[in-house]
mmCIF file of C-alpha atoms in Angstrom:
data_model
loop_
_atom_site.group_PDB
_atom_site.id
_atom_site.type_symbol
_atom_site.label_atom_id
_atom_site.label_comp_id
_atom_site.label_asym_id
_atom_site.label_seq_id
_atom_site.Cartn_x
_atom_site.Cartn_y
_atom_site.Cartn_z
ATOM 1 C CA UNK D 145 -120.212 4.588 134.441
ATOM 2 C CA UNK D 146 -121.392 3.027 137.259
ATOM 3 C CA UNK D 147 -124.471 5.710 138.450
ATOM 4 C CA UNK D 148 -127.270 7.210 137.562
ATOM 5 C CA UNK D 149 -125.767 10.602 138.625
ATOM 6 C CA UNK D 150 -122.521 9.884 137.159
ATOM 7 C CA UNK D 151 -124.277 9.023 134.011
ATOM 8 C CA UNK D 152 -126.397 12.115 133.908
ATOM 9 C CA UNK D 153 -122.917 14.368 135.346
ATOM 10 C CA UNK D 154 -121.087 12.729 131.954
ATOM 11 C CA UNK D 155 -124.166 13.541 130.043
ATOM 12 C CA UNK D 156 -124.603 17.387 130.940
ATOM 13 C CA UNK D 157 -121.123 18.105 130.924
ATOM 14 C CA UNK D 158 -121.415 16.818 127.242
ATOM 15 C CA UNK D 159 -124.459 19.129 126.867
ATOM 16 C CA UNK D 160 -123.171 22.158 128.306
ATOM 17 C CA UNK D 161 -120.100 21.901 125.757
ATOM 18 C CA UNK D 162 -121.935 21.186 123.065
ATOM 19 C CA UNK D 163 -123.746 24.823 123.414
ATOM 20 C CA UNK D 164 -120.535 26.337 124.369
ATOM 21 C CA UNK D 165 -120.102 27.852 120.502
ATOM 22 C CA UNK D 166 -124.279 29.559 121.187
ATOM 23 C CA UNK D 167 -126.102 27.162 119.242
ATOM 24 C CA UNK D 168 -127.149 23.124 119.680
ATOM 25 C CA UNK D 169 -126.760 21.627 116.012
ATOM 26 C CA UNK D 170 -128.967 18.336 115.147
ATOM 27 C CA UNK D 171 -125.832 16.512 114.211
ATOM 28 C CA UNK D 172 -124.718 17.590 118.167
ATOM 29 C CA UNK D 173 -128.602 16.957 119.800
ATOM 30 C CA UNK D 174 -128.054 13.526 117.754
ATOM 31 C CA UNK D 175 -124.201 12.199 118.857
ATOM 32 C CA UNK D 176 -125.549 12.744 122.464
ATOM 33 C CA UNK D 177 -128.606 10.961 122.113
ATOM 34 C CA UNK D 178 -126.448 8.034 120.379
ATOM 35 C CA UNK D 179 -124.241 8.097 123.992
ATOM 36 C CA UNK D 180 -127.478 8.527 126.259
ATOM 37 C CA UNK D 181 -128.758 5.647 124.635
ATOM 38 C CA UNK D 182 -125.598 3.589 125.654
ATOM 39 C CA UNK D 183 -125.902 4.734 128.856
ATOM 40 C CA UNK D 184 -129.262 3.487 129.248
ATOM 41 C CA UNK D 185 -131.185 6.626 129.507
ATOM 42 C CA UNK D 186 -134.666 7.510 128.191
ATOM 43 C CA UNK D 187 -135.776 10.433 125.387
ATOM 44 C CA UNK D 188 -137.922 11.882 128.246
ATOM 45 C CA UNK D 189 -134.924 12.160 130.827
ATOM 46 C CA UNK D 190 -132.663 12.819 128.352
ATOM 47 C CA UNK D 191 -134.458 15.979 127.032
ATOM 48 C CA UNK D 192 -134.679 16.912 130.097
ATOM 49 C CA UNK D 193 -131.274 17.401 131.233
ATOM 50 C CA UNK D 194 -131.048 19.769 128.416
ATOM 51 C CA UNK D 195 -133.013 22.293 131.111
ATOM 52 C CA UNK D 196 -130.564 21.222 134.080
ATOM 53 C CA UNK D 197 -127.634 22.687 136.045
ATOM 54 C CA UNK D 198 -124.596 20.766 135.125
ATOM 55 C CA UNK D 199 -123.359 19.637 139.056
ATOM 56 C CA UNK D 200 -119.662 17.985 137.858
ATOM 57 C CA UNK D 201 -118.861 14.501 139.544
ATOM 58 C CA UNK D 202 -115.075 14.361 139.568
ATOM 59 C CA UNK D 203 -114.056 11.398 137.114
ATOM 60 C CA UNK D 204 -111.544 9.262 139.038
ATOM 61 C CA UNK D 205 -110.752 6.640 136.188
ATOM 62 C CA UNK D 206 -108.118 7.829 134.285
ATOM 63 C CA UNK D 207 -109.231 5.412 131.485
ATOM 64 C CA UNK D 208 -113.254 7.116 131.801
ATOM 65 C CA UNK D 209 -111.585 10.736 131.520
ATOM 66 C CA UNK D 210 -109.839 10.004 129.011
ATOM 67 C CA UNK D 211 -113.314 8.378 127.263
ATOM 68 C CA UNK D 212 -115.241 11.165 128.650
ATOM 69 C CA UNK D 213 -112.720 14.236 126.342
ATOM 70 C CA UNK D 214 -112.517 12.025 123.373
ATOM 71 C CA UNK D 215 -116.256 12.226 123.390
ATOM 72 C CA UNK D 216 -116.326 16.232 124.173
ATOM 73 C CA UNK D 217 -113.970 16.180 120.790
ATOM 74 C CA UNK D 218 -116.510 14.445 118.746
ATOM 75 C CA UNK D 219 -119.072 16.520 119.798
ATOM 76 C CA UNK D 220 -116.403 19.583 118.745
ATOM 77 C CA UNK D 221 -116.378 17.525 115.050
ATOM 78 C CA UNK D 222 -119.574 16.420 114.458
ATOM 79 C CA UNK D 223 -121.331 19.274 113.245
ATOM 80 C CA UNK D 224 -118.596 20.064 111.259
ATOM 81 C CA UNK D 225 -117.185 24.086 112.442
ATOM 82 C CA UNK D 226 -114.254 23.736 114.909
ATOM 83 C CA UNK D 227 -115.205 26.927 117.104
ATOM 84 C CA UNK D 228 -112.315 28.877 118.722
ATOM 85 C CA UNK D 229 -114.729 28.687 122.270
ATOM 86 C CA UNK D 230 -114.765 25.092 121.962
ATOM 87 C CA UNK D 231 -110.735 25.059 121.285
ATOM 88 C CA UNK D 232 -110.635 27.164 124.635
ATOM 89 C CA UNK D 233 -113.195 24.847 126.199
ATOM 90 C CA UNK D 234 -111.961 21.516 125.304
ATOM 91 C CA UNK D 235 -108.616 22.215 126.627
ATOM 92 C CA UNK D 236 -109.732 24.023 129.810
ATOM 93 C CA UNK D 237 -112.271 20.843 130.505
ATOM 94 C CA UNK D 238 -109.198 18.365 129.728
ATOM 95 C CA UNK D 239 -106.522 19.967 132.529
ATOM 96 C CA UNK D 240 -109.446 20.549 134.734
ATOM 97 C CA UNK D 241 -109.527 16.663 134.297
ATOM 98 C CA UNK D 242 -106.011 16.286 134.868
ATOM 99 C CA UNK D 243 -105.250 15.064 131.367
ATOM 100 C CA UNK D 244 -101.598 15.946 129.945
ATOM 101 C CA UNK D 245 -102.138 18.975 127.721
ATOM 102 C CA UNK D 246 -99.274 17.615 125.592
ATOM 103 C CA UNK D 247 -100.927 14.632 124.965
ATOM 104 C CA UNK D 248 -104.512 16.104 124.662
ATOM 105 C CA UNK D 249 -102.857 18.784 121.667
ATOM 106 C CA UNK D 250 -101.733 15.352 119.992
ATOM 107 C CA UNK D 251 -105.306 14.163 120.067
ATOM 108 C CA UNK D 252 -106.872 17.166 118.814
ATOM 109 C CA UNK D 253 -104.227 17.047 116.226
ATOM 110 C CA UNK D 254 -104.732 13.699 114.633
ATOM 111 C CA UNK D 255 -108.651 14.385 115.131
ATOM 112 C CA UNK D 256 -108.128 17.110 112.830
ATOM 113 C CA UNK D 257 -106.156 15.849 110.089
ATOM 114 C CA UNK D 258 -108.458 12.495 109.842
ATOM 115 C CA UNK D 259 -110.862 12.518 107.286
ATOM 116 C CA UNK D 260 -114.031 11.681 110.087
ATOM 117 C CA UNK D 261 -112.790 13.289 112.867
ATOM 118 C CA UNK D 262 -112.273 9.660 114.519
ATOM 119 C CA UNK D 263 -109.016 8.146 115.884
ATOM 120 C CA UNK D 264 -108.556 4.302 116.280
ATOM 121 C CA UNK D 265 -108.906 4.287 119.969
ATOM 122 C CA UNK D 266 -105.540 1.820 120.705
ATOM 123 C CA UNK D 267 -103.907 4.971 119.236
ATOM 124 C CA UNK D 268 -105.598 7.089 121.919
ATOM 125 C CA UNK D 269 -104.643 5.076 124.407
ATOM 126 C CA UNK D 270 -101.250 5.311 123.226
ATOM 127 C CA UNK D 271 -100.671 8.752 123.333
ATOM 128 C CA UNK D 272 -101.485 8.899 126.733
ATOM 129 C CA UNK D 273 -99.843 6.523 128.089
ATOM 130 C CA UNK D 274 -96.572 7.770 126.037
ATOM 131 C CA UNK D 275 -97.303 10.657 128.627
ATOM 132 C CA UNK D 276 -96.712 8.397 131.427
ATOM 133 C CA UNK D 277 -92.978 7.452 130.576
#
């Protein structure tokens, strides 16, 4: 992430999904403080974008979309209820990104059947770029 704006577009589109099930759940408030953090971004702003529009920058990294839904699916684990919305969501965010559904399934797959949710991220990589051939 280059930008402030693309920063804070990253940022509320991870807010917006977080809610997406009705409800904002400390484990949820506390992943995306751990990411505004490494994005360089202060309590004060950050709370604040919790009362802002989401205006969605178009990702063009293929490599920072494909960061950007692995961290959507975290935020889907971390407070431990997989919601049917956020099943919906996460998809519909991931073609709207241009991500291969097949290899997005695979992901959510292999997030579900590992004990914390996370994936060693060569293996993400991988089953992308199996897409490719």
């Amino acid at each position: 992430m280059n930008t402030e704006a693309e920063k804070r577009s990253l940022l509320l589109e991870m807010i917006a999904f977080s809610t997406v099930d009705g409800q904002l759940h400390k484990r949820e408030y506390d992943f995306l403080w751990l990411v505004a953090q490494e994005l360089n971004i202060d309590l004060n702003d950050f709370n604040d974008l919790f009362h802002q529009e989401n205006t969605k920058q178009i990702i063009k990294s293929e490599f920072q979309r494909i960061q950007q839904f692995y961290r959507l699916a975290l935020i889907m684990h971390c407070d431990g209820i997989l919601h049917e919305k956020e099943a919906i969501a996460i998809q519909q965010i991931a073609i709207d990104m241009g991500l291969n559904p097949s290899a997005v399934k695979r992901v959510l797959d292999l997030m579900k059947k590992a004990p914390n949710a996370m994936i060693d991220p060569k293996v993400l990589l991988k089953v992308f770029q199996e897409q490719h051939n």
